[in-house]
């Protein structure tokens, strides 16, 4: 196996200019984002920068998407804050160490899932649940950032409490801070809505205009930093600023690992991994399809896992693929993950030499970029569509969003997983089961409820249209028991197994009990059309031994057998073939 | 609706003697069990007695089984201890109040699930996972009781720690206590193995002998209590005894409810409900089938829910249907829940007047009954069968048992639920998808991999043999994308929807994206054999609008359409029907 990724081995010169342009543009976008998301996660700004170097390179080596831009993202940052705040005070050395450990756990889980090829884990969450989770988180994030816009202190235990504290804090609002913050929000919203169109009218290409509009946060950062630095608003007006950001590349070190910390962080780490993976794969997939490329969910697990481990050992926090950033990367012409590597190198240069530029950056402008970014994540379209198409899905969405807002991000996503899986189990518990009879004069057998068919006296023939396993085998037993109870003269129950690809241990137990219990009442269980692999495994079980001579190749043969036995012995044929139990 | 249960309205005189005998016998069995399981749950002995009165009556009014015996059971008691020990010191008033609250929450959840008809929730757990959970819990319980046999103090944080403490405590063993405890264990094991056979040889009927053998714990209790009371081993030898048990019926009162306590107890309550329900239903079902009766999972939820609420308001703790006790009830001839009501009345009489009899009851004999009871729960048969039949199921069993032993009962059952659901999601993520072609000269279409069929140039026809929903729609998209990528000349993708009963919101989104993405590459998506309800719901969606004129009644019609269009326009027919996106 060649460990050099395919894109690197087959790199073509023609790809280089696109990769360089995209790398530079993504860097300009990434700088304010990584500072802002570190703030959101309760971490010092440099941690956000650290999380934007090695993780990108690690993903470039193992991931399968050509255009996914990995780094700090809003929802994972919120989940980080929510996991760590009960354990340590935000911004302290302990808090940073726990953030690194969280990233290590999350990365380790993703690598493990990737190695075990568990990409299907993404299917634990339905789309409405994910959409509700993201929308709820966005609201939670936006509300939590308002204090930075006002320049006040307010940290409620839940949304209502936070809002109440904000309302009480309004009189203490710092006017200049509010000016910078609210000004930035208005600028960013206007820029998003009109800047691209305006640039196109001014003669720019649509693509260029679109990318330029996406970079408006950097403009807000530059202008506000320059203002504060020039007018010294941090001293004259009490504007809260980022302050000194340590210069220099991160040092590599394993985070402190303690069993008690792992005990507290494994669940948040699992949830961050799951949500990050699902979001990341869906972004990567939609971009890949536009260029007729493919991504591999299992390689995405490895790529994201490596990125998180890299983040953990270089002083960072949990990362994943970001939506807006990946779209910009794609539009700016990224052809391969080299674009990401270029971003990483540029970020490294910024950290090594230019952190002084962030000294006067006001917190309010970072809060403004966060708010504007997450407001666009509130997804009313999916709610509207689900409401029209499937009310149950719409209610799942609302319940998940409500759960996040009322009980926090972890309880919310757990509720969402529960709702998704509840639907899945419910659906699986309702297999399609048909009673079948013979289409007159043929060897075909069809549902008695839908076709004019002939049944055999003393026989109930049942066809299950699904494999038998723990979630549906009870239902089969219930159905058979009601059918037998309703027809006291029944002497044979035939199970038509044409659609059964598998019988798990639970279902085997149910079938064994059912056979025994039927036989105690003088009813014989017969099987027909059992697939080869199913027969092979049944053969060596006690049920298989008891069923000897009662497994038929075709439904027709089973019907003939019953017909002959019932005709021979009008009193019932149980003495002939039903063994005692 | 008549609120008097059916069994009461139609009560027949002939049933009475069986109910009375069973009621008396179960009471004799229930007294030592309820004292022992209260000890296991960390509660004073009277709480065990309280939990054996009203809950039984509540179940008799709402449950559907004629023979299930409800009350304290080993696994639920262990789960209670595990939930409460981090929150309060065992045996304190706070601890008792929390046990009542736990029972209230569990009862409330079961009633809610019953009202919502969520009996299918039992399908969240596969049989191997349940078996592993019970076996792991049994080992945990047995190890935890050894200290009472030795008469030493030892309370480790996990099994290994407990064993280490026990080993260190061996020199402090109380000889007399060990004599009573080990003697009881040996007696109970021998009684279980040989007593019934011996009684039969002595002339008793098999049924009577079997029941008498099951009552041997009461004999151990009587003899050991008499010994201790006579010789005053509590004072002369330091044997730990139950001591004064408050006399009098429990007072009815709602447990204290606090939001913070609910926050800590909801998950344990949910897990106790789930495990208790699954176990209870399986016992009730196997007994009902022996008499050709039926039980209703939804009514079992209501019955168990009412029992737990009744336990909560009468000073008790979580209860559920017990296996051994229900079997004795059944064998002793119980015909209706009246047997349970008689037990409850007798238990009430015991509490009102006879608790003085338990004063000299040694803890060691209770521990012995617990150990002997739970050792029989260790289920190696299921492990052996699963190992032969399905290694994956055997590994789930072992992982769950190992999880319980290593990480405790909550983590263990969560791992088990995770494993069960993981299997379910994995299975659901692998729908059967076949590429189909025409059986020559017919209007039948079959899997190209299995039949000699004819395909149409420029067309890929795909049949999905399952409803489309969040757990499998990605797989459909992946399959279609690979098929299209492998055949660049494809202009049509036909989805044969004969087996699709439902399309959820997630799958609708995937289909919408797939259609758009295919159409951008000049490939048109066609549908055939779409079922009525699916068509009705698709019609009002954006996808439905885009697909107008591309939904065919039969696969044959779709093939004819493609054939004609491709023949007319050799360069591909995309201009004709593929709308731009």
PDB file of C-alpha atoms in Angstrom, chain A residues 171-294:
ATOM      1  CA  UNK A 171     -28.297  49.760  31.124  1.00  0.00           C
ATOM      2  CA  UNK A 172     -24.591  48.893  31.431  1.00  0.00           C
ATOM      3  CA  UNK A 173     -24.139  48.668  27.677  1.00  0.00           C
ATOM      4  CA  UNK A 174     -20.821  50.025  26.417  1.00  0.00           C
ATOM      5  CA  UNK A 175     -21.845  52.416  23.647  1.00  0.00           C
ATOM      6  CA  UNK A 176     -18.673  52.216  21.594  1.00  0.00           C
ATOM      7  CA  UNK A 177     -18.625  48.412  21.800  1.00  0.00           C
ATOM      8  CA  UNK A 178     -22.238  48.290  20.689  1.00  0.00           C
ATOM      9  CA  UNK A 179     -21.380  50.658  17.848  1.00  0.00           C
ATOM     10  CA  UNK A 180     -18.584  48.382  16.620  1.00  0.00           C
ATOM     11  CA  UNK A 181     -20.599  45.194  17.158  1.00  0.00           C
ATOM     12  CA  UNK A 182     -23.935  46.314  15.778  1.00  0.00           C
ATOM     13  CA  UNK A 183     -22.162  48.160  12.964  1.00  0.00           C
ATOM     14  CA  UNK A 184     -20.313  44.968  12.034  1.00  0.00           C
ATOM     15  CA  UNK A 185     -23.506  42.889  12.123  1.00  0.00           C
ATOM     16  CA  UNK A 186     -25.288  45.356   9.837  1.00  0.00           C
ATOM     17  CA  UNK A 187     -22.274  45.584   7.513  1.00  0.00           C
ATOM     18  CA  UNK A 188     -21.910  41.790   7.316  1.00  0.00           C
ATOM     19  CA  UNK A 189     -25.615  41.232   6.685  1.00  0.00           C
ATOM     20  CA  UNK A 190     -25.688  43.906   3.974  1.00  0.00           C
ATOM     21  CA  UNK A 191     -22.472  42.584   2.456  1.00  0.00           C
ATOM     22  CA  UNK A 192     -23.892  39.083   2.295  1.00  0.00           C
ATOM     23  CA  UNK A 193     -27.094  40.267   0.725  1.00  0.00           C
ATOM     24  CA  UNK A 194     -25.936  42.951  -1.693  1.00  0.00           C
ATOM     25  CA  UNK A 195     -22.135  43.014  -2.042  1.00  0.00           C
ATOM     26  CA  UNK A 196     -21.886  40.242  -4.626  1.00  0.00           C
ATOM     27  CA  UNK A 197     -24.600  41.768  -6.805  1.00  0.00           C
ATOM     28  CA  UNK A 198     -23.020  45.210  -6.484  1.00  0.00           C
ATOM     29  CA  UNK A 199     -19.586  43.908  -7.443  1.00  0.00           C
ATOM     30  CA  UNK A 200     -21.065  42.163 -10.481  1.00  0.00           C
ATOM     31  CA  UNK A 201     -22.687  45.424 -11.571  1.00  0.00           C
ATOM     32  CA  UNK A 202     -19.300  47.098 -11.029  1.00  0.00           C
ATOM     33  CA  UNK A 203     -17.846  44.654 -13.549  1.00  0.00           C
ATOM     34  CA  UNK A 204     -16.534  41.758 -11.454  1.00  0.00           C
ATOM     35  CA  UNK A 205     -17.198  38.195 -12.501  1.00  0.00           C
ATOM     36  CA  UNK A 206     -19.982  36.406 -10.575  1.00  0.00           C
ATOM     37  CA  UNK A 207     -17.509  34.004  -9.018  1.00  0.00           C
ATOM     38  CA  UNK A 208     -15.078  36.702  -7.928  1.00  0.00           C
ATOM     39  CA  UNK A 209     -17.922  38.826  -6.533  1.00  0.00           C
ATOM     40  CA  UNK A 210     -19.225  35.859  -4.581  1.00  0.00           C
ATOM     41  CA  UNK A 211     -15.831  35.120  -3.056  1.00  0.00           C
ATOM     42  CA  UNK A 212     -15.175  38.771  -2.233  1.00  0.00           C
ATOM     43  CA  UNK A 213     -18.523  38.951  -0.425  1.00  0.00           C
ATOM     44  CA  UNK A 214     -17.547  35.939   1.664  1.00  0.00           C
ATOM     45  CA  UNK A 215     -14.380  37.740   2.748  1.00  0.00           C
ATOM     46  CA  UNK A 216     -16.236  40.713   4.213  1.00  0.00           C
ATOM     47  CA  UNK A 217     -15.608  39.493   7.804  1.00  0.00           C
ATOM     48  CA  UNK A 218     -11.891  40.100   7.201  1.00  0.00           C
ATOM     49  CA  UNK A 219     -12.698  43.657   6.123  1.00  0.00           C
ATOM     50  CA  UNK A 220     -14.714  44.222   9.319  1.00  0.00           C
ATOM     51  CA  UNK A 221     -11.807  42.843  11.348  1.00  0.00           C
ATOM     52  CA  UNK A 222      -9.224  45.073   9.645  1.00  0.00           C
ATOM     53  CA  UNK A 223     -11.270  48.270   9.842  1.00  0.00           C
ATOM     54  CA  UNK A 224     -12.375  47.787  13.461  1.00  0.00           C
ATOM     55  CA  UNK A 225      -8.893  46.766  14.623  1.00  0.00           C
ATOM     56  CA  UNK A 226      -7.415  49.821  12.932  1.00  0.00           C
ATOM     57  CA  UNK A 227     -10.019  52.075  14.557  1.00  0.00           C
ATOM     58  CA  UNK A 228      -9.470  50.704  18.032  1.00  0.00           C
ATOM     59  CA  UNK A 229      -5.686  50.747  17.672  1.00  0.00           C
ATOM     60  CA  UNK A 230      -5.664  54.321  16.423  1.00  0.00           C
ATOM     61  CA  UNK A 231      -8.180  55.789  18.846  1.00  0.00           C
ATOM     62  CA  UNK A 232      -7.139  53.486  21.741  1.00  0.00           C
ATOM     63  CA  UNK A 233     -10.827  52.751  22.456  1.00  0.00           C
ATOM     64  CA  UNK A 234      -9.663  49.890  24.654  1.00  0.00           C
ATOM     65  CA  UNK A 235      -8.426  52.504  27.140  1.00  0.00           C
ATOM     66  CA  UNK A 236     -10.609  55.514  26.409  1.00  0.00           C
ATOM     67  CA  UNK A 237     -13.928  53.687  25.950  1.00  0.00           C
ATOM     68  CA  UNK A 238     -13.436  50.339  27.692  1.00  0.00           C
ATOM     69  CA  UNK A 239     -13.801  48.292  24.503  1.00  0.00           C
ATOM     70  CA  UNK A 240     -12.861  44.670  25.195  1.00  0.00           C
ATOM     71  CA  UNK A 241     -10.028  43.555  22.896  1.00  0.00           C
ATOM     72  CA  UNK A 242      -8.265  40.282  22.144  1.00  0.00           C
ATOM     73  CA  UNK A 243      -5.007  41.578  23.657  1.00  0.00           C
ATOM     74  CA  UNK A 244      -1.611  39.932  23.430  1.00  0.00           C
ATOM     75  CA  UNK A 245      -1.690  36.723  21.405  1.00  0.00           C
ATOM     76  CA  UNK A 246       1.419  34.569  22.002  1.00  0.00           C
ATOM     77  CA  UNK A 247       3.598  34.546  18.906  1.00  0.00           C
ATOM     78  CA  UNK A 248       5.214  31.340  17.616  1.00  0.00           C
ATOM     79  CA  UNK A 249       4.216  27.965  16.260  1.00  0.00           C
ATOM     80  CA  UNK A 250       2.460  25.593  18.658  1.00  0.00           C
ATOM     81  CA  UNK A 251       4.663  23.109  20.478  1.00  0.00           C
ATOM     82  CA  UNK A 252       3.833  19.462  19.964  1.00  0.00           C
ATOM     83  CA  UNK A 253       2.806  17.596  23.106  1.00  0.00           C
ATOM     84  CA  UNK A 254       0.358  14.875  24.051  1.00  0.00           C
ATOM     85  CA  UNK A 255      -2.509  16.249  26.140  1.00  0.00           C
ATOM     86  CA  UNK A 256      -2.681  15.098  29.759  1.00  0.00           C
ATOM     87  CA  UNK A 257      -4.765  11.943  29.878  1.00  0.00           C
ATOM     88  CA  UNK A 258      -6.585  10.985  33.065  1.00  0.00           C
ATOM     89  CA  UNK A 259      -9.157   8.231  33.444  1.00  0.00           C
ATOM     90  CA  UNK A 260     -11.561  10.485  35.322  1.00  0.00           C
ATOM     91  CA  UNK A 261     -11.397  13.127  32.584  1.00  0.00           C
ATOM     92  CA  UNK A 262     -11.999  10.436  29.961  1.00  0.00           C
ATOM     93  CA  UNK A 263     -15.018   9.287  31.955  1.00  0.00           C
ATOM     94  CA  UNK A 264     -16.446  12.795  31.769  1.00  0.00           C
ATOM     95  CA  UNK A 265     -15.530  13.534  28.167  1.00  0.00           C
ATOM     96  CA  UNK A 266     -16.190  10.333  26.234  1.00  0.00           C
ATOM     97  CA  UNK A 267     -19.850  11.082  25.594  1.00  0.00           C
ATOM     98  CA  UNK A 268     -19.334  14.695  24.431  1.00  0.00           C
ATOM     99  CA  UNK A 269     -16.423  13.452  22.309  1.00  0.00           C
ATOM    100  CA  UNK A 270     -18.644  10.819  20.722  1.00  0.00           C
ATOM    101  CA  UNK A 271     -21.378  13.356  20.011  1.00  0.00           C
ATOM    102  CA  UNK A 272     -18.924  15.889  18.545  1.00  0.00           C
ATOM    103  CA  UNK A 273     -17.472  13.126  16.356  1.00  0.00           C
ATOM    104  CA  UNK A 274     -20.870  12.013  15.159  1.00  0.00           C
ATOM    105  CA  UNK A 275     -22.229  15.486  14.396  1.00  0.00           C
ATOM    106  CA  UNK A 276     -18.943  16.658  12.873  1.00  0.00           C
ATOM    107  CA  UNK A 277     -18.723  13.573  10.683  1.00  0.00           C
ATOM    108  CA  UNK A 278     -22.308  13.745   9.442  1.00  0.00           C
ATOM    109  CA  UNK A 279     -22.041  17.457   8.604  1.00  0.00           C
ATOM    110  CA  UNK A 280     -18.628  17.113   7.040  1.00  0.00           C
ATOM    111  CA  UNK A 281     -19.578  14.165   4.856  1.00  0.00           C
ATOM    112  CA  UNK A 282     -22.675  15.892   3.588  1.00  0.00           C
ATOM    113  CA  UNK A 283     -20.692  19.023   2.617  1.00  0.00           C
ATOM    114  CA  UNK A 284     -17.911  16.958   1.048  1.00  0.00           C
ATOM    115  CA  UNK A 285     -20.412  14.833  -0.851  1.00  0.00           C
ATOM    116  CA  UNK A 286     -22.404  17.702  -2.279  1.00  0.00           C
ATOM    117  CA  UNK A 287     -19.212  19.410  -3.491  1.00  0.00           C
ATOM    118  CA  UNK A 288     -17.758  16.171  -4.901  1.00  0.00           C
ATOM    119  CA  UNK A 289     -20.913  15.463  -6.904  1.00  0.00           C
ATOM    120  CA  UNK A 290     -20.664  18.847  -8.627  1.00  0.00           C
ATOM    121  CA  UNK A 291     -17.389  17.694 -10.204  1.00  0.00           C
ATOM    122  CA  UNK A 292     -18.403  14.036 -10.578  1.00  0.00           C
ATOM    123  CA  UNK A 293     -15.897  13.033  -7.925  1.00  0.00           C
ATOM    124  CA  UNK A 294     -16.550  10.496  -5.175  1.00  0.00           C
TER     125      UNK A 294
END
